[in-house]
PDB file of C-alpha atoms in Angstrom:
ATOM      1  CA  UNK B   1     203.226-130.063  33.538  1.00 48.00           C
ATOM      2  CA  UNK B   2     202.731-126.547  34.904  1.00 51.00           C
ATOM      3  CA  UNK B   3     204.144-125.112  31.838  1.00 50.00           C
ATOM      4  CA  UNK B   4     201.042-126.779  29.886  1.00 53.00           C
ATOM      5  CA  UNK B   5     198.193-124.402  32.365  1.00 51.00           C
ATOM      6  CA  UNK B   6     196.539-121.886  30.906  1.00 52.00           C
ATOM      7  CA  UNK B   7     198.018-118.645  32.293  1.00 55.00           C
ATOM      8  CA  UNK B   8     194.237-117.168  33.473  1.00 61.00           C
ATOM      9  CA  UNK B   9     194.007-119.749  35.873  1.00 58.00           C
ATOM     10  CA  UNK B  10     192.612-118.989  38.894  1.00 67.00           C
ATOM     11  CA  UNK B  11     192.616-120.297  42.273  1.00 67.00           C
ATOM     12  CA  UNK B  12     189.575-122.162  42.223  1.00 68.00           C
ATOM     13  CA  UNK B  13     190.475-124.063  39.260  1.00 67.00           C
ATOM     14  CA  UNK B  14     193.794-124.699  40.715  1.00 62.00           C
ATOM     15  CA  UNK B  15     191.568-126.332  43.988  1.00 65.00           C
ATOM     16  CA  UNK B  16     189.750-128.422  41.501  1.00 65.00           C
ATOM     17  CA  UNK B  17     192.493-129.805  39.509  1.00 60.00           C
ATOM     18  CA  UNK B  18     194.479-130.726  41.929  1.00 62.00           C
ATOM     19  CA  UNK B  19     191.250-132.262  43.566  1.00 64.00           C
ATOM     20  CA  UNK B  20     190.540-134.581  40.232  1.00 62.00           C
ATOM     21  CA  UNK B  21     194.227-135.827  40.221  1.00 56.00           C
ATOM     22  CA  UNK B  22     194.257-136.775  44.020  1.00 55.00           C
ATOM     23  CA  UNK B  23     190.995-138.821  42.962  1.00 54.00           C
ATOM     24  CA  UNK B  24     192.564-140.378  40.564  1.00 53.00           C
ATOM     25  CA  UNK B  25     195.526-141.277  41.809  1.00 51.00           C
ATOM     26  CA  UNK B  26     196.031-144.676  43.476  1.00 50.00           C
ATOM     27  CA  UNK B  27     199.460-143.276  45.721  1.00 50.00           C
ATOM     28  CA  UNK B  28     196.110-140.981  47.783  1.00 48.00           C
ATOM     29  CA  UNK B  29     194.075-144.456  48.658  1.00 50.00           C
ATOM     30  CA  UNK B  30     194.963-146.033  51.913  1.00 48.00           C
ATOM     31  CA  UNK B  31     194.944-149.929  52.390  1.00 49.00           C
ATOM     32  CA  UNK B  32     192.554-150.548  55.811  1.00 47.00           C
ATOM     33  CA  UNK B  33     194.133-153.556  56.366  1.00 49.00           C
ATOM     34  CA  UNK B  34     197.026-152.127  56.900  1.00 48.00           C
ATOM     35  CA  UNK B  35     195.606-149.633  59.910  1.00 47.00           C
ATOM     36  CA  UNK B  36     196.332-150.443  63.688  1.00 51.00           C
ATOM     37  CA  UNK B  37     193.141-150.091  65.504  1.00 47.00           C
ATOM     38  CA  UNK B  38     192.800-149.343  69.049  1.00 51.00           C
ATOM     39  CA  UNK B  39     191.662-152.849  71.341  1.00 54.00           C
ATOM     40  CA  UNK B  40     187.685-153.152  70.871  1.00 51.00           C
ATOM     41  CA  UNK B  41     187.710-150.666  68.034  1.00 47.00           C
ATOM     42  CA  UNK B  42     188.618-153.906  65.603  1.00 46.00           C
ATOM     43  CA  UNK B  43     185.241-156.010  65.979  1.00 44.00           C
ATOM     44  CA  UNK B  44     183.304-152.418  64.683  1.00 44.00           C
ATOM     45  CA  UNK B  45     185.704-152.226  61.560  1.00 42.00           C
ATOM     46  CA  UNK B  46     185.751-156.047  61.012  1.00 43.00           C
ATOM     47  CA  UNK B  47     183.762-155.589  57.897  1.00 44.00           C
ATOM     48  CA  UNK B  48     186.048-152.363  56.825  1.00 43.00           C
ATOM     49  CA  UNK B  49     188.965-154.029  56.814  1.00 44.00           C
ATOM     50  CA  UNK B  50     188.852-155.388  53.130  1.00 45.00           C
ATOM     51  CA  UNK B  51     187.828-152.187  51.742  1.00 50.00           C
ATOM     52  CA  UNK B  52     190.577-148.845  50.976  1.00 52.00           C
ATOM     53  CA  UNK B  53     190.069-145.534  52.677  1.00 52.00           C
ATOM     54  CA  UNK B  54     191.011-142.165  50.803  1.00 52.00           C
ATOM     55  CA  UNK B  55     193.042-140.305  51.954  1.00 51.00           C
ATOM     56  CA  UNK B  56     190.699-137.058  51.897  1.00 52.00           C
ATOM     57  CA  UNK B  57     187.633-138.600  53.088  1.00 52.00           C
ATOM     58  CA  UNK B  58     186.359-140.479  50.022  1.00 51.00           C
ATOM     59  CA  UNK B  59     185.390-143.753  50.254  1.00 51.00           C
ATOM     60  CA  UNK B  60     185.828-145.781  46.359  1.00 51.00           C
ATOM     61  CA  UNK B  61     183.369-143.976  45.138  1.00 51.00           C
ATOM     62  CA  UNK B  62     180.364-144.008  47.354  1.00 51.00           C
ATOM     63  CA  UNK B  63     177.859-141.254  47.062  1.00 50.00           C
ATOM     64  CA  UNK B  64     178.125-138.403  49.420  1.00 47.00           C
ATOM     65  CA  UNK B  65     176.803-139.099  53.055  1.00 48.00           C
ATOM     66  CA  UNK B  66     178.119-142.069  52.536  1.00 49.00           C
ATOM     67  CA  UNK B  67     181.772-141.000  52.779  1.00 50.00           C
ATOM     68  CA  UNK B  68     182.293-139.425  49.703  1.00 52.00           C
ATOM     69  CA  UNK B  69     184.217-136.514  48.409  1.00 54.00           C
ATOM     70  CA  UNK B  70     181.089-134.051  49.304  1.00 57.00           C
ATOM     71  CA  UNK B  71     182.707-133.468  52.823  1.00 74.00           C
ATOM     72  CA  UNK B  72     185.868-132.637  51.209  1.00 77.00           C
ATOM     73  CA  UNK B  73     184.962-130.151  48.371  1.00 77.00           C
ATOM     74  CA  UNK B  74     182.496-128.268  51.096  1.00 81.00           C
ATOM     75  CA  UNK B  75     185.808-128.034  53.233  1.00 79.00           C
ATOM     76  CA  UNK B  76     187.502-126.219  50.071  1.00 77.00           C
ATOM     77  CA  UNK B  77     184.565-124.263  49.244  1.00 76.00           C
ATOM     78  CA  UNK B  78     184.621-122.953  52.664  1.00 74.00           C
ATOM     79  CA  UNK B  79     188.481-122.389  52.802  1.00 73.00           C
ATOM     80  CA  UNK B  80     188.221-120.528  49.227  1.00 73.00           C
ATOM     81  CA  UNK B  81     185.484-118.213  50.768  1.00 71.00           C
ATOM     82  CA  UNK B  82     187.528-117.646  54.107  1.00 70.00           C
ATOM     83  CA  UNK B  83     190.429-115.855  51.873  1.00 74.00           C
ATOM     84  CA  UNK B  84     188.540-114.488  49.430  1.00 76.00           C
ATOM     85  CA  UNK B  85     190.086-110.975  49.192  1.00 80.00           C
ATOM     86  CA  UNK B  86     186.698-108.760  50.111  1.00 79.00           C
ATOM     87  CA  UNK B  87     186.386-111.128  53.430  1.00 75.00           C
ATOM     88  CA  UNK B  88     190.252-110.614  54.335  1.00 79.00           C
ATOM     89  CA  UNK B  89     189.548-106.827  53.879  1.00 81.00           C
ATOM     90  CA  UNK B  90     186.960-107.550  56.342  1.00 76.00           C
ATOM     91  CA  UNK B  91     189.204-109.288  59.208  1.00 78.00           C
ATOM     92  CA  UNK B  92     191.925-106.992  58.924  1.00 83.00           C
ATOM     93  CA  UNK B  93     189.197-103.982  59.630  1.00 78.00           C
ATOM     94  CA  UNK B  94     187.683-106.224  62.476  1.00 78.00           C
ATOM     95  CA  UNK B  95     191.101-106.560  64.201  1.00 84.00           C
ATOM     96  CA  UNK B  96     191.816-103.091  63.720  1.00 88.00           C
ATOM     97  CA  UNK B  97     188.095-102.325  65.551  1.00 86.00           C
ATOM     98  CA  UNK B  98     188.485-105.024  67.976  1.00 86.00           C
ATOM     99  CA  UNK B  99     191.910-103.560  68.928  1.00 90.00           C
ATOM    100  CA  UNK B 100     190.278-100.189  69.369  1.00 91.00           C
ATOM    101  CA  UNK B 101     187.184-101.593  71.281  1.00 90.00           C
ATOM    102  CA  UNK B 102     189.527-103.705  73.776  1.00 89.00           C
ATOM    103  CA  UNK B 103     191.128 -99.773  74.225  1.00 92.00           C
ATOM    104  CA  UNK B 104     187.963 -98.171  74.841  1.00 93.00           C
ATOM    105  CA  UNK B 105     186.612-101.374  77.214  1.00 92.00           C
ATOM    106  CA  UNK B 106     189.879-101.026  78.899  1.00 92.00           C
ATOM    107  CA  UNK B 107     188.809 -97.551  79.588  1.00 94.00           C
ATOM    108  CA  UNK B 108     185.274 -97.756  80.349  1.00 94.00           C
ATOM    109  CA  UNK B 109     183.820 -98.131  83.690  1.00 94.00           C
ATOM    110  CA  UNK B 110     181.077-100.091  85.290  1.00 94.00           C
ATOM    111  CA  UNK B 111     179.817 -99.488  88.841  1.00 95.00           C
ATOM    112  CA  UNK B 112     177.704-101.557  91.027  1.00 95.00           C
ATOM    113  CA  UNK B 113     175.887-100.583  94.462  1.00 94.00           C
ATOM    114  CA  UNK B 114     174.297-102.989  96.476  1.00 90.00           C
ATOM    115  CA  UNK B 115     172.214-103.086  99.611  1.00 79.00           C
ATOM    116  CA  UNK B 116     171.176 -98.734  99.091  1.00 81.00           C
ATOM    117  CA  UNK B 117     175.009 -98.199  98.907  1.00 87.00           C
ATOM    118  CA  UNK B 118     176.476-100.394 101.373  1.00 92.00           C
ATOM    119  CA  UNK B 119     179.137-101.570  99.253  1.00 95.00           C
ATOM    120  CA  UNK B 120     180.426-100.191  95.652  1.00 95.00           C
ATOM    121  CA  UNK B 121     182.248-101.752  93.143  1.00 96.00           C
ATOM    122  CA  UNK B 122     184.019-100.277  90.395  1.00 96.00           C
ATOM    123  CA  UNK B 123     185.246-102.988  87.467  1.00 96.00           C
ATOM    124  CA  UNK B 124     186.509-101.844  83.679  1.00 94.00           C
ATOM    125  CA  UNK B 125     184.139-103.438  81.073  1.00 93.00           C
ATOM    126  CA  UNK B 126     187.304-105.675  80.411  1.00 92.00           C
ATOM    127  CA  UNK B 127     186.457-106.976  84.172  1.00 91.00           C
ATOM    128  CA  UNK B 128     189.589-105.737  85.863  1.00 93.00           C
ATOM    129  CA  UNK B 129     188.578-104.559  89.234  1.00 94.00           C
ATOM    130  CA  UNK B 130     189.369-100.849  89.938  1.00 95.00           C
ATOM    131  CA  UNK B 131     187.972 -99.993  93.381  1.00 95.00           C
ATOM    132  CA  UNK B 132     185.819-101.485  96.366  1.00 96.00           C
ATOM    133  CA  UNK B 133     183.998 -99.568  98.764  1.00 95.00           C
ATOM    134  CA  UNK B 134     182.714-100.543 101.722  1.00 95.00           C
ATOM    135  CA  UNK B 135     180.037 -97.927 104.026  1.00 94.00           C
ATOM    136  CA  UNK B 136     180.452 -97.960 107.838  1.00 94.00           C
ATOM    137  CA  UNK B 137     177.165 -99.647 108.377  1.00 93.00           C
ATOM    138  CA  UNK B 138     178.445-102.346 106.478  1.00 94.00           C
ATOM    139  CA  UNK B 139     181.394-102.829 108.285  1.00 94.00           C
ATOM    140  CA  UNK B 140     178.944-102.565 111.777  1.00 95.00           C
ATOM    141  CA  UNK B 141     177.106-105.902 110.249  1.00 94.00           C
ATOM    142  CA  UNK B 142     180.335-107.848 110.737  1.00 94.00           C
ATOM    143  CA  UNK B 143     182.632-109.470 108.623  1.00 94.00           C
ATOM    144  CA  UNK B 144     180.529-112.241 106.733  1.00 95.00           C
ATOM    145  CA  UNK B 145     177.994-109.405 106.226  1.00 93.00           C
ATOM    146  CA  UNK B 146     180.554-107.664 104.377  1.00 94.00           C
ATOM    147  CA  UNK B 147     182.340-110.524 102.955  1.00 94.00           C
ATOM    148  CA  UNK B 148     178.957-111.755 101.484  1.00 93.00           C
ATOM    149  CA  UNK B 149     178.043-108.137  99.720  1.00 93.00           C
ATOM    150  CA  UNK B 150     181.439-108.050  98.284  1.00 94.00           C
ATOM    151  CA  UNK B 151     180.882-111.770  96.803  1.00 94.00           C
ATOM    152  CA  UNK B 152     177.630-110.607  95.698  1.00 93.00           C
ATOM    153  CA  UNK B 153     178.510-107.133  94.430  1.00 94.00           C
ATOM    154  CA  UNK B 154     181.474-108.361  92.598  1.00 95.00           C
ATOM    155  CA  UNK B 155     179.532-111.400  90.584  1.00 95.00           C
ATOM    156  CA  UNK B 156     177.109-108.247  89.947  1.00 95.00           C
ATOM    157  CA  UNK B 157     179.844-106.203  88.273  1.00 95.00           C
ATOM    158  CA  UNK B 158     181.538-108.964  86.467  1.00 95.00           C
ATOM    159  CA  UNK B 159     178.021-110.079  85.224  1.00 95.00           C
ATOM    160  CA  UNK B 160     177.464-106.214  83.906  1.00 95.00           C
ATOM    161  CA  UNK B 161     180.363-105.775  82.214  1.00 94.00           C
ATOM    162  CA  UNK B 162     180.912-108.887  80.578  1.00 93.00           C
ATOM    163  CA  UNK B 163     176.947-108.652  79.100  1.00 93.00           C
ATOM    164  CA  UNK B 164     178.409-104.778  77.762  1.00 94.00           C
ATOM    165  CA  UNK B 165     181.554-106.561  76.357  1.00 91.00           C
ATOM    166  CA  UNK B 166     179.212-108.757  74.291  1.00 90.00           C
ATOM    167  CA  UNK B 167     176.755-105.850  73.477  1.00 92.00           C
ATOM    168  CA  UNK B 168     179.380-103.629  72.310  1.00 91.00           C
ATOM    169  CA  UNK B 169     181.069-106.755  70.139  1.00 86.00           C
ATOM    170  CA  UNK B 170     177.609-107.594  68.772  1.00 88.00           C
ATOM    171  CA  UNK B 171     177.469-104.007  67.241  1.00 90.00           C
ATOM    172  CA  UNK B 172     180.724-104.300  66.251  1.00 85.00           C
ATOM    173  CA  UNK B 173     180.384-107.586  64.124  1.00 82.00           C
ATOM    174  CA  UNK B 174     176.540-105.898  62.710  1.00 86.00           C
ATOM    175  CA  UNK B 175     178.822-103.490  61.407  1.00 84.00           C
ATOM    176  CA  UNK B 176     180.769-104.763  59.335  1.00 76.00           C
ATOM    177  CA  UNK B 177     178.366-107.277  58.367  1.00 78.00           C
ATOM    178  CA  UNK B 178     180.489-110.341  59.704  1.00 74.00           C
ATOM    179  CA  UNK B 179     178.034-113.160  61.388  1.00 76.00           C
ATOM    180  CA  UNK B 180     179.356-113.406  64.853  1.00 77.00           C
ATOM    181  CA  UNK B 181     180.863-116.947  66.444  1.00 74.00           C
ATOM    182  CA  UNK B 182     178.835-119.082  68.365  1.00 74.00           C
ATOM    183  CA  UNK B 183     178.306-118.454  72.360  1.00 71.00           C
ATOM    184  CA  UNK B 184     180.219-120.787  74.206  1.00 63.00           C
TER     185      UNK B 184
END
């Protein structure tokens, strides 16, 4: 068989050949009937349970949306741009920045005074505390005084630096033209 490709092949047709013989192959197409469904999922699939199921997310030929092969070929499309070689050239220079950002993060400081300078906190930008300080007129106020400005100060800090680690990241994806994952 693979002696009978054409040598220029390329990935992509590769992808789609081997996409046309899974379709056509009967060994791909699952019997429903022969599924085990969860209790109270089998009144839902009553009316399933005559039909096959492909393997890959066809459904016998229904249009896409309705189950079809669409779902799968967009998956492959997808895949095939992920490792195309300019976008790999692309990850492997956004680790190697990444690595150097989470250096220079590591390195950077961010400060936060609260109450006219009662207490200061020093975090990196990768939010590892460094240093608190605490004035004597703080310490006068009491303990909860001081235990409350810390609380405070510290959410301050950790609020700072984490919006710098995202501004800096931002750039850093704008760069080199990469869209950037979704906020959690």
């Amino acid at each position: 068989f693979f002696s009978s490709l054409p040598h220029t092949m390329t990935p992509r047709d590769l992808v789609v050949l081997l996409a046309s013989f899974c379709l056509s192959c009967d060994a791909f197409r699952l019997p429903a009937a022969g599924l085990r469904l969860p209790a109270g999922a089998a009144a839902s699939s009553a009316s399933s349970s005559s039909c096959c199921r492909m393997m890959f997310g066809g459904a016998g030929g229904k249009p896409d949306g309705e189950g079809g092969m669409g779902g799968f070929m967009e998956q492959m499309k997808a895949a095939k741009d992920m490792f195309n070689p300019e976008n790999m050239k692309k990850y492997a220079a956004l680790g190697q920045k990444i690595q150097a950002l989470q250096e220079e993060l590591g390195q950077t400081e961010v400060e936060v005074a609260t109450n006219e300078g009662a207490i200061l906190v020093k975090i990196t930008a990768m939010q590892v505390p460094l240093d608190v300080k605490v004035s004597d007129e703080m310490v006068a106020k009491g303990a909860e005084a001081v235990s409350a400005e810390v609380a405070a100060a510290m959410k301050q800090a950790h609020a700072k630096s984490g919006a710098y680690m995202q501004q800096r990241m931002a750039e850093l994806y704008k760069e080199l033209g990469i869209a950037e994952p979704p906020k959690q």
